[in-house]
Coordinates of C-alpha atoms and ligand atoms in Angstrom, one line a residue:
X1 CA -29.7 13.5 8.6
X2 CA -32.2 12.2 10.8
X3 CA -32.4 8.5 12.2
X4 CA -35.9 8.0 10.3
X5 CA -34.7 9.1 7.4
X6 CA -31.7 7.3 7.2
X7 CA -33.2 4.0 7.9
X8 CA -35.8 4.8 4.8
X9 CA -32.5 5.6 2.2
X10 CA -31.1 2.2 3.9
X11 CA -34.1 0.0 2.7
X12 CA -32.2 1.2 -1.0
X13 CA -30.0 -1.4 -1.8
X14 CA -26.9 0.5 -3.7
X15 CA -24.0 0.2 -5.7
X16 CA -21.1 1.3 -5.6
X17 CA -18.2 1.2 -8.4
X18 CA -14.8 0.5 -7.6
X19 CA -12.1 1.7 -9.9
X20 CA -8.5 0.3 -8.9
X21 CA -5.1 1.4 -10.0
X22 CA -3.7 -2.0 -11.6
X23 CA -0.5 -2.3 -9.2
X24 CA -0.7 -4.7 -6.4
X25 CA 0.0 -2.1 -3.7
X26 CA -3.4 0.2 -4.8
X27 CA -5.3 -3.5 -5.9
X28 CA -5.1 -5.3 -2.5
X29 CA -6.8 -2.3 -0.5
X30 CA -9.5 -1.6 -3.4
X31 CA -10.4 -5.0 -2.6
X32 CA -10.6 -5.0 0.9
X33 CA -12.8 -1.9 0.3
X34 CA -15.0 -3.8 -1.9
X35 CA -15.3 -7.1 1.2
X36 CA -15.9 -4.0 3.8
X37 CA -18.6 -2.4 1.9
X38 CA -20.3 -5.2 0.9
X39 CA -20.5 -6.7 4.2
X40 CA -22.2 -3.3 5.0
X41 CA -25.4 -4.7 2.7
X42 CA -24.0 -2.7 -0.6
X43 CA -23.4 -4.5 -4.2
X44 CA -20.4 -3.4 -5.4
X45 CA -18.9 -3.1 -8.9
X46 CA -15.4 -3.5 -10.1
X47 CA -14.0 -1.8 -12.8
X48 CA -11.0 -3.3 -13.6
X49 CA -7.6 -3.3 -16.7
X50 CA -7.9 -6.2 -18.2
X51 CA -3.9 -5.3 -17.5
X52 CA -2.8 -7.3 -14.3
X53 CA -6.4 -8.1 -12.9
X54 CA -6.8 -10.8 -10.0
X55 CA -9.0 -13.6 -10.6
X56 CA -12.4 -12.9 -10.6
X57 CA -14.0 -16.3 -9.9
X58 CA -12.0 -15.7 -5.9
X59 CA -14.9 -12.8 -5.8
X60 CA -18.4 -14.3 -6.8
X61 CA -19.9 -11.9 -4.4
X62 CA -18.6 -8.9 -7.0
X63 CA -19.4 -8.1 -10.2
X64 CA -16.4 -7.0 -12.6
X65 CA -16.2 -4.5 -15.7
X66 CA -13.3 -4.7 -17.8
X67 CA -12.0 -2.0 -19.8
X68 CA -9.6 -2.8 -22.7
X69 CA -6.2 -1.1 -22.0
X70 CA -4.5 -1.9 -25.0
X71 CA -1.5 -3.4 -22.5
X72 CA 0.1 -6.4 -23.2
X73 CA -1.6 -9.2 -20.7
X74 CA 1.0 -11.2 -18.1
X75 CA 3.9 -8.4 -18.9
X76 CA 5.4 -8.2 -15.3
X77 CA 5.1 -4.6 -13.9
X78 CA 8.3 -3.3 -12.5
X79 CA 9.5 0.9 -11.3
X80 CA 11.3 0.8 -14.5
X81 CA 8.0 0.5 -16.5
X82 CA 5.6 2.4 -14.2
X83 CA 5.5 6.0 -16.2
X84 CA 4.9 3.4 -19.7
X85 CA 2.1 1.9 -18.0
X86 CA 0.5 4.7 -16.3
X87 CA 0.6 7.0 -19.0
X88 CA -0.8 4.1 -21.4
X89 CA -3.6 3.3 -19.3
X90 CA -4.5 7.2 -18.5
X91 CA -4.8 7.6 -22.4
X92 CA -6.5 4.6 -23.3
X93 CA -8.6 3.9 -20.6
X94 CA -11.0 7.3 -20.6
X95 CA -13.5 6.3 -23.7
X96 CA -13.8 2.6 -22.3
X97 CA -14.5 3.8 -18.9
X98 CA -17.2 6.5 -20.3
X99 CA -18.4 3.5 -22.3
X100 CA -18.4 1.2 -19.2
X101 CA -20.1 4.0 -17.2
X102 CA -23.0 4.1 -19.2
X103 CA -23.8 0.5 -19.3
X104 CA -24.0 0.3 -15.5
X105 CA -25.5 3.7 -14.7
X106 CA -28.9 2.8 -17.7
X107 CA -28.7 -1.1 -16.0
X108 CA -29.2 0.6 -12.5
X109 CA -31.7 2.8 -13.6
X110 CA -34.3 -0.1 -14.6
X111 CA -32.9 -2.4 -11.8
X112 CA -33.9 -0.5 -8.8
X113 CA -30.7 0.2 -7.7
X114 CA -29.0 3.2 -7.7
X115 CA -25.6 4.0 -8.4
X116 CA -24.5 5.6 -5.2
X117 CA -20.8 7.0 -6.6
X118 CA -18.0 5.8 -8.2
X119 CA -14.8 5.3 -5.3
X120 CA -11.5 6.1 -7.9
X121 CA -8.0 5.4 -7.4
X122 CA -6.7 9.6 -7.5
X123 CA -3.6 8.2 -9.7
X124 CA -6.0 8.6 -12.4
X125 CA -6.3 11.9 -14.2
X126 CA -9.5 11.3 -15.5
X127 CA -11.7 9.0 -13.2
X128 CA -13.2 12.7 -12.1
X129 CA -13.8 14.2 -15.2
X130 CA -15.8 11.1 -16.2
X131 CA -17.8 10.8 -13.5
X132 CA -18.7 14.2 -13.4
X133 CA -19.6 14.1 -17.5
X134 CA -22.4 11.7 -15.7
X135 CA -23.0 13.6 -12.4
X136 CA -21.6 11.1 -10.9
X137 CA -20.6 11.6 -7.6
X138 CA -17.3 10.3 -7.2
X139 CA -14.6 9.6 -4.0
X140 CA -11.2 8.3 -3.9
X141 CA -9.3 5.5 -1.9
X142 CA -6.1 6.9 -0.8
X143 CA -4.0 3.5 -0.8
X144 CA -1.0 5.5 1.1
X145 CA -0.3 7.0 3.9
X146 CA -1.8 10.6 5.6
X147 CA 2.0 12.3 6.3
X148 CA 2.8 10.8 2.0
X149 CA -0.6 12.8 1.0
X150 CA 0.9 16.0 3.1
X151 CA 4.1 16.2 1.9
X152 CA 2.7 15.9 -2.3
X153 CA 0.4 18.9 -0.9
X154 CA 3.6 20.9 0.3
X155 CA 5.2 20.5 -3.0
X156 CA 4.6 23.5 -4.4
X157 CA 5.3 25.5 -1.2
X158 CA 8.4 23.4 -1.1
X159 CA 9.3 24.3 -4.5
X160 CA 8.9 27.6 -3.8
X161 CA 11.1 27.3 -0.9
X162 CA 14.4 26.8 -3.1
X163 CA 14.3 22.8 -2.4
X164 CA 14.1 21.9 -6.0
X165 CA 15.9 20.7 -8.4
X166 CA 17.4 18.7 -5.3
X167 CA 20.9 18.6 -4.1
X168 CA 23.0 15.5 -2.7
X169 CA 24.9 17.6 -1.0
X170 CA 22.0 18.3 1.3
X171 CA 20.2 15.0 1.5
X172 CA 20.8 15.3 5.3
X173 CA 19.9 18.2 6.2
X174 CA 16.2 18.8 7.5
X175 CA 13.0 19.7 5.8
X176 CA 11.9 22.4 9.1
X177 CA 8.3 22.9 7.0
X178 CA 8.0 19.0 7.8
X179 CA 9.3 17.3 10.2
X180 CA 11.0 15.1 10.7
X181 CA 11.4 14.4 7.3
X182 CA 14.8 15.2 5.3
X183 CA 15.5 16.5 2.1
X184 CA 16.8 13.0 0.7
X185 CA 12.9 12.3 1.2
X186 CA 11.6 14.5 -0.8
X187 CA 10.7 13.2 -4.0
X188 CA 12.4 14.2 -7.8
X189 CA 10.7 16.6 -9.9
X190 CA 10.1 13.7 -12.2
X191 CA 7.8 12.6 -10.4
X192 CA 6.0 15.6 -9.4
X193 CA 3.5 16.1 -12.0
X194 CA 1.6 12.7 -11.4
X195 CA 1.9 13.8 -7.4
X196 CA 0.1 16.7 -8.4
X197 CA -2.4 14.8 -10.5
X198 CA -3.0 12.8 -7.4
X199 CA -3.3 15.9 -5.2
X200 CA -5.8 17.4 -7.4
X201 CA -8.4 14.6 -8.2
X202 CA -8.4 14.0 -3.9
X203 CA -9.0 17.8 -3.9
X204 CA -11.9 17.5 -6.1
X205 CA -13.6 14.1 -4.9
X206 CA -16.1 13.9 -2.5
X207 CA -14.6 12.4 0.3
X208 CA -11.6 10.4 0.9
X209 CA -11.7 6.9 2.0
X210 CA -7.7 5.9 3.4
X211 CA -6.2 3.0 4.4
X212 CA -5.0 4.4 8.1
X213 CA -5.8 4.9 11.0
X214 CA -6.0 8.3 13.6
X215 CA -4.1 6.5 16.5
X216 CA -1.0 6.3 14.0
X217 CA -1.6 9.9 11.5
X218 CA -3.8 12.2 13.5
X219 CA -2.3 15.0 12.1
X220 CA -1.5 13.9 9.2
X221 CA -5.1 13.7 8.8
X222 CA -6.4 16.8 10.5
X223 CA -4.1 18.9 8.0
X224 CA -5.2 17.2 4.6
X225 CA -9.1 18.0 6.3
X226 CA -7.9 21.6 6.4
X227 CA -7.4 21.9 2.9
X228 CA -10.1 19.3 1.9
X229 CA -14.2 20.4 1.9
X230 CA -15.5 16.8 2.3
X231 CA -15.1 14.2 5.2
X232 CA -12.2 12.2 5.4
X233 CA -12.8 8.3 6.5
X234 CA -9.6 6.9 7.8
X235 CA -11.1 3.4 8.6
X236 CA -7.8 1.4 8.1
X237 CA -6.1 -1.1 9.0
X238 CA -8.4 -2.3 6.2
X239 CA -6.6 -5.9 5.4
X240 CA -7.8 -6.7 9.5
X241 CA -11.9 -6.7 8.5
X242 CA -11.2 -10.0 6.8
X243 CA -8.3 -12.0 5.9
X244 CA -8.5 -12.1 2.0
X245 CA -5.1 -13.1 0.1
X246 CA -7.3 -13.6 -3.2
X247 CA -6.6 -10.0 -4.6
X248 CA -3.0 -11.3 -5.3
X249 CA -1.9 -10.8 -8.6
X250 CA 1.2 -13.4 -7.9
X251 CA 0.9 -16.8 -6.2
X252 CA 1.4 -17.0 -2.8
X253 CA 3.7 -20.2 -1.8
X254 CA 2.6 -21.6 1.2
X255 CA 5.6 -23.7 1.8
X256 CA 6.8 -20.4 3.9
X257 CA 4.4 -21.0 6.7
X258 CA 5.3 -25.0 7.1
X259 CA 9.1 -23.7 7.0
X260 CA 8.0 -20.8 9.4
X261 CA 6.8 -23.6 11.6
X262 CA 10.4 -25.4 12.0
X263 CA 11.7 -22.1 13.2
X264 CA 11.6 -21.0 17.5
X265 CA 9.6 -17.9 17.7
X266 CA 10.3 -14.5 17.5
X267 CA 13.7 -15.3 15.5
X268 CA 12.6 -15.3 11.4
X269 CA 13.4 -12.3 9.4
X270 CA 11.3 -11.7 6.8
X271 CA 12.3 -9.8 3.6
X272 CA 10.5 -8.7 0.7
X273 CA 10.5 -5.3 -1.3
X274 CA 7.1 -5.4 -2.6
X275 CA 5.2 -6.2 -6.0
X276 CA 7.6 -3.5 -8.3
X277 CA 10.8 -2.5 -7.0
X278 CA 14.0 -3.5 -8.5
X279 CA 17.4 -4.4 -7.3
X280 CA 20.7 -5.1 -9.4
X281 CA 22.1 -7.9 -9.3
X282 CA 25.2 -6.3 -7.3
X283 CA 22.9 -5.4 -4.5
X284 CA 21.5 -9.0 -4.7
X285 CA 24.2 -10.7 -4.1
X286 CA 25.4 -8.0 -0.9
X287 CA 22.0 -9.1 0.1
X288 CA 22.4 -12.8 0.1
X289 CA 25.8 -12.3 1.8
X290 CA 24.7 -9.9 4.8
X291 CA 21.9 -12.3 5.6
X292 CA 24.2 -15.4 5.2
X293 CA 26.7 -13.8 7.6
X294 CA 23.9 -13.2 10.3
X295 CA 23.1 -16.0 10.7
X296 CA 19.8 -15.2 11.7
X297 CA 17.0 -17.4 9.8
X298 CA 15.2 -15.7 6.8
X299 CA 12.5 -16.0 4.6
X300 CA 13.5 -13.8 1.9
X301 CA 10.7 -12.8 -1.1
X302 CA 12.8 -12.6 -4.4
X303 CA 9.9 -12.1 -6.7
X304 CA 10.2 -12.5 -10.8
X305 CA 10.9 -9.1 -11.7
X306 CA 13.0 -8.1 -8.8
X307 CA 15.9 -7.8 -10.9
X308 CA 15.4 -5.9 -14.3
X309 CA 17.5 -8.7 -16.4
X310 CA 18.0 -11.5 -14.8
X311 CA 16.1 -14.4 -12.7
X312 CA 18.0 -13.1 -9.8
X313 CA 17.2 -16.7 -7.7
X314 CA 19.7 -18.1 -10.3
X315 CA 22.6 -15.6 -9.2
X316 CA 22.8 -17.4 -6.0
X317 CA 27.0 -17.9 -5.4
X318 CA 27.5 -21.2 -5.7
X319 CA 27.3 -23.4 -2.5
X320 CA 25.3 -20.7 -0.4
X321 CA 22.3 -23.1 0.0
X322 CA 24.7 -25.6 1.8
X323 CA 26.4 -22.2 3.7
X324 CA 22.7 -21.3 4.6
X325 CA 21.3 -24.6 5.0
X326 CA 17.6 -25.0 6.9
X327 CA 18.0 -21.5 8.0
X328 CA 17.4 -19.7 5.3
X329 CA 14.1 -20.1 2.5
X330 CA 13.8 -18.0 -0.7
X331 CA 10.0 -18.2 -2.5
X332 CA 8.8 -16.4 -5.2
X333 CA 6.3 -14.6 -3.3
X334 CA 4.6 -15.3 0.1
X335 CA 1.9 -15.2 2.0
X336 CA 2.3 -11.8 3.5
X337 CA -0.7 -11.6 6.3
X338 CA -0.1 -15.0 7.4
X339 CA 3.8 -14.9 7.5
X340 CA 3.9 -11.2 9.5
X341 CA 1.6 -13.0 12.3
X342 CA 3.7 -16.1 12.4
X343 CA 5.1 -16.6 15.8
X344 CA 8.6 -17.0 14.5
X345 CA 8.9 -13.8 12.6
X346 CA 10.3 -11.5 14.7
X347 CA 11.6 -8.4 12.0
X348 CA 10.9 -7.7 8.6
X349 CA 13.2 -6.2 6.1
X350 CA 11.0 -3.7 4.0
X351 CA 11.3 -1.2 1.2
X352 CA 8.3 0.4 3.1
X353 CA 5.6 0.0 1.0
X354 CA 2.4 1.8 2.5
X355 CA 0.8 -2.0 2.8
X356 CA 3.3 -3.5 4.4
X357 CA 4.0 -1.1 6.6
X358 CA 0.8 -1.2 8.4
X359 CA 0.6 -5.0 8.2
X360 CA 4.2 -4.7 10.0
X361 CA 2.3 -2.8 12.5
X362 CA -0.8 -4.4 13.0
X363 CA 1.7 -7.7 13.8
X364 CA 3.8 -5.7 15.9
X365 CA 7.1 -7.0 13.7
X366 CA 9.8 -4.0 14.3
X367 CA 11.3 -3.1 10.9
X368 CA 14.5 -2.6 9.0
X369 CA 13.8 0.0 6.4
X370 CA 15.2 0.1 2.9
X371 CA 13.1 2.5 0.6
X372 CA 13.0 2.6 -3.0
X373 CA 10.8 4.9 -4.7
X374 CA 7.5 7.0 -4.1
X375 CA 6.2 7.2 -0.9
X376 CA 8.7 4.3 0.4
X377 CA 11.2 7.2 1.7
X378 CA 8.6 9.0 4.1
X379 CA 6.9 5.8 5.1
X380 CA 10.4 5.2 6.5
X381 CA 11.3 8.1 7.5
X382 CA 8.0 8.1 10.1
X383 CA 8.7 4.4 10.6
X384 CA 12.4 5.2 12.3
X385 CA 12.2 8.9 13.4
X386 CA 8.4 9.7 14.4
X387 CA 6.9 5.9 15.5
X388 CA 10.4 5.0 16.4
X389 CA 9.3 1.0 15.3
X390 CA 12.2 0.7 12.7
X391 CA 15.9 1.1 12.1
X392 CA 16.9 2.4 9.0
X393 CA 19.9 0.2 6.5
X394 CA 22.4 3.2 5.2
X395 CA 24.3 1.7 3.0
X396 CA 23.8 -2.0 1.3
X397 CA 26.7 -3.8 1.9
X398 CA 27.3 -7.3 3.4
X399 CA 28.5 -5.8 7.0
X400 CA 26.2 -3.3 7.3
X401 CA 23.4 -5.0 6.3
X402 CA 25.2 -8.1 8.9
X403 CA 25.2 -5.4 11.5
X404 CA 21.8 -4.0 11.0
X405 CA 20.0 -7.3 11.0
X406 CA 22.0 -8.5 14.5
X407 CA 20.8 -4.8 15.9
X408 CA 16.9 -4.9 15.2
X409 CA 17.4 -9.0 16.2
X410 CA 18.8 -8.9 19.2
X411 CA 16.8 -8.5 22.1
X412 CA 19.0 -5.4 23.6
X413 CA 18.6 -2.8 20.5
X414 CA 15.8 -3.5 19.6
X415 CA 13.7 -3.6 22.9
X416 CA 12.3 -0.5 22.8
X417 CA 11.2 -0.5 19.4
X418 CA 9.1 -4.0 20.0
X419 CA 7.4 -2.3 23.1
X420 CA 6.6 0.9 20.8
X421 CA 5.3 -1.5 18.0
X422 CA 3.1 -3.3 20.3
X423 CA 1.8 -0.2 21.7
X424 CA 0.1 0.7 18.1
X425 CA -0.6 -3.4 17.5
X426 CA -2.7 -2.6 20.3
X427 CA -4.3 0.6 19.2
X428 CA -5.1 -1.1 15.3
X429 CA -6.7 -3.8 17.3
X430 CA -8.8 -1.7 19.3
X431 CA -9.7 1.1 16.4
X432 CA -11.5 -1.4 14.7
X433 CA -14.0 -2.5 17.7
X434 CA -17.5 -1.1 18.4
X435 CA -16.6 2.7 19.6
X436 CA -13.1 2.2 17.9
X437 CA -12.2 5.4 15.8
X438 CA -11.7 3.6 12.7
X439 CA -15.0 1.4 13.7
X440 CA -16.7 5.0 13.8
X441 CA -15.1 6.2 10.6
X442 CA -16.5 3.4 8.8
X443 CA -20.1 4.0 10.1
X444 CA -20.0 7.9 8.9
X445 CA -18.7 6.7 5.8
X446 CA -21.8 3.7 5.1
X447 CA -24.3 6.9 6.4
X448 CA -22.3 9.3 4.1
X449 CA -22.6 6.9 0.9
X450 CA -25.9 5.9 1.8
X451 CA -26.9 10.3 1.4
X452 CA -25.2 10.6 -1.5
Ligands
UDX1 C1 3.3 0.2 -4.1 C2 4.4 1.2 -3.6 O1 5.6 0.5 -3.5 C3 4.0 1.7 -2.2 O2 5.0 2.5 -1.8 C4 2.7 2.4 -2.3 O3 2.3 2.8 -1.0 C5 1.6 1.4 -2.8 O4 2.0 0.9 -4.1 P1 4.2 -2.2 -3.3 O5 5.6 -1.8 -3.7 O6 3.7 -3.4 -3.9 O7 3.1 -1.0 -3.5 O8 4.2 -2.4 -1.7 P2 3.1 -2.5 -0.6 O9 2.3 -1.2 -0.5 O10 3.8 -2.9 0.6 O11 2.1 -3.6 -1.1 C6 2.5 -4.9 -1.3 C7 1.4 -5.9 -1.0 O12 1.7 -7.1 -1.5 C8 1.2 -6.0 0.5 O13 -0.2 -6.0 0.8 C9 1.8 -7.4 0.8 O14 1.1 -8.1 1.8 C10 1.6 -8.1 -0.5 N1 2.7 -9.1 -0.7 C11 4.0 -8.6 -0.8 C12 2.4 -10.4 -0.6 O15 1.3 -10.8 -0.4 N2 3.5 -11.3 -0.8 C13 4.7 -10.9 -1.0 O16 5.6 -11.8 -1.1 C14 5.0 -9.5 -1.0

């Protein structure tokens, strides 16, 4: 499009709709999206669950839609319950978002301001089909990574290929069609129909919008543009734009960043599994015992939830606060951004969630990897054997878990890894200035939404 007439479509303020997955891992970056493209002179409206919705009154600059899930409000969302929830929302979500739809697209077309497109988490199976029932153009924010996004593409192919149903007794082996992942990567068939629902609605948006950046998933991302029409807009790391903690569904307790600042730098490691997995109470306690026995100092996240039955904080063997004394500090949930760029942290135990994987990176805090579920596996598998920025915890008992914290610790092991994770805390800095790729991304994609 030409400059002239790209400046007149810009004099047309817009809006845009957000419509987030309700899990904190898909929430956080739908929000950042929202901060980004309203600092690009958009208005932006967020359709949101009622079900496990931050506080609105942290975003007066937004306007919110609520769409009545039928879910039981404050239920805590854990893997156990994710298929319940997801399928609940996908069937009683699509008449309230038609409903919600209509209300904002007849307000917008007496108030001057078009509706530009709706941006959709692809989890949902029928974001698409309603916006299209309006001719609505419609996107999607892909809250994982690129090389996750291939490897749900490759399913079929995979299946195909005599990988399914899987076997443990090749978990080790290779996956040659991908490297370098393994067959203990792949995910179960379970799981493979709401892959493929994601696959599909990215397929048949009008551009994807990810949280990543080209310096870390080039081709990653020049194979999903192969098989997708539109533009792809990799504009992450997108928490870096601005600093905004306010999209967290639990409260953040700042007492870890005065504790952080008792300890000498570079020697804290932090531990936290995200905002769903779940741990027994078995592998709690190897955990409380491997870190004891490091004695390296932690921070450790053990989040209501993290255990399916029990307030796991309360398992703690008796006398192991005296045993770990000022060295160690358990909170309820922390202050991720701010506790990753803390001087003192210097590795972080993760189940390698998409989000905290790049905010690992964009700190340049080397990993230990422990995935769960989902993506978690390939985000790990990347993390260890592709970026080489992570060590990978085999089994979960007290020594190994001692012996893998001293390794990614100590200065000798681990040295390599810090210089390779600085190298790309480096590049995410420099992606997002003026001529940056991810800088660049997001100006095609403000032009793109303006056209649209
Ligand atoms: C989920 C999946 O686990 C993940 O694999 C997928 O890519 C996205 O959805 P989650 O498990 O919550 O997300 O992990 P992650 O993607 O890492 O997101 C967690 C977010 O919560 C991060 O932005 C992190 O900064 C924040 N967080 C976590 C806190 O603010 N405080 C904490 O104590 C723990």
């Amino acid at each position: 499009m030409e400059g002239e007439e790209m400046s007149q479509l810009r004099k047309v303020r817009r809006k845009i709709l957000l419509f987030p997955l309700p899990l904190q891992g898909h929430v956080i970056p739908m929000f950042n999206l929202a901060n980004i493209l309203h600092s690009k002179g958009f208005s932006i409206i967020l359709i949101h669950t009622r079900y496990n919705s931050p506080d609105p009154t942290h975003f007066p600059h937004l306007t919110f839609h609520f769409l009545e899930d039928g879910l039981p409000q404050n239920s805590r969302l854990t893997s156990n319950d994710l298929t319940t929830v997801l399928s609940a929302i996908q069937s009683n979500c699509v008449q309230p978002l038609q409903d919600c739809l209509s209300q904002i697209l007849s307000a917008a077309a007496t108030d001057q301001e078009p509706v530009a497109c709706l941006i959709s988490d692809p989890m949902y199976s029928f974001a698409g089909s309603v916006a299209q029932s309006f001719n609505l153009p419609r996107m999607v924010l892909r809250t994982g990574g690129m090389s996750a996004f291939v490897l749900y593409d490759s399913l079929p192919m995979l299946r195909q290929n005599g990988y399914f149903p899987l076997q443990v007794a090749k978990f080790d082996e290779p996956v040659p069609e991908l490297p370098p992942l393994k067959v203990k990567d792949l995910p179960p068939e379970v799981q493979h129909g709401i892959l493929a629902t994601t696959v599909k609605e990215t397929k048949n948006s009008q551009g994807v919008i990810c949280n990543t950046l080209e310096e870390l998933e080039d081709y990653a991302i020049a194979t999903v543009q192969q098989s997708i029409p539109y533009p792809i807009f990799p504009i992450g790391p997108m928490h870096k734009y601005s600093q905004t903690s306010a999209a967290s569904i639990l409260q953040p307790d700042h007492t870890s960043l005065s504790w952080l600042n008792t300890q000498p730098p570079k020697t804290v490691l932090y531990v936290s599994f995200g905002s769903i997995a779940v741990i027994s109470e078995t592998e709690f306690l190897e955990m409380a015992w491997g870190l004891a026995n490091s004695r390296q100092p932690f921070l450790w996240v053990v989040r209501p939830g993290l255990s399916k039955d029990s307030e796991l904080s309360e398992m703690l063997p008796v006398g192991y606060s005296q045993i770990v004394g000022e060295r160690g500090k358990i909170v309820k949930w922390a202050p991720q951004l701010e506790v990753l760029s803390h001087p003192a942290v210097g590795g972080f135990w993760t189940h390698c969630g998409w989000n905290s994987t790049v905010e690992s990176i964009c700190e340049g805090v080397p990993m230990l990897c422990l995935p769960f579920f989902a993506d978690q596996a390939i985000n790990a598998r990347h993390i260890c054997d592709n970026w080489k920025i992570g060590l990978r915890l085999e089994k979960k008992t007290r020594e190994n878990i001692e012996s893998a914290i001293t390794k990614l610790m100590a200065d000798g092991d681990s040295a390599e890894m810090r210089i390779r994770i600085t190298a790309f805390k480096e590049k995410a800095k420099l992606c997002l200035q003026k001529d940056g790729s991810s800088y660049e991304s997001l100006e095609r994609l403000t032009n793109y939404l303006t056209s649209l």
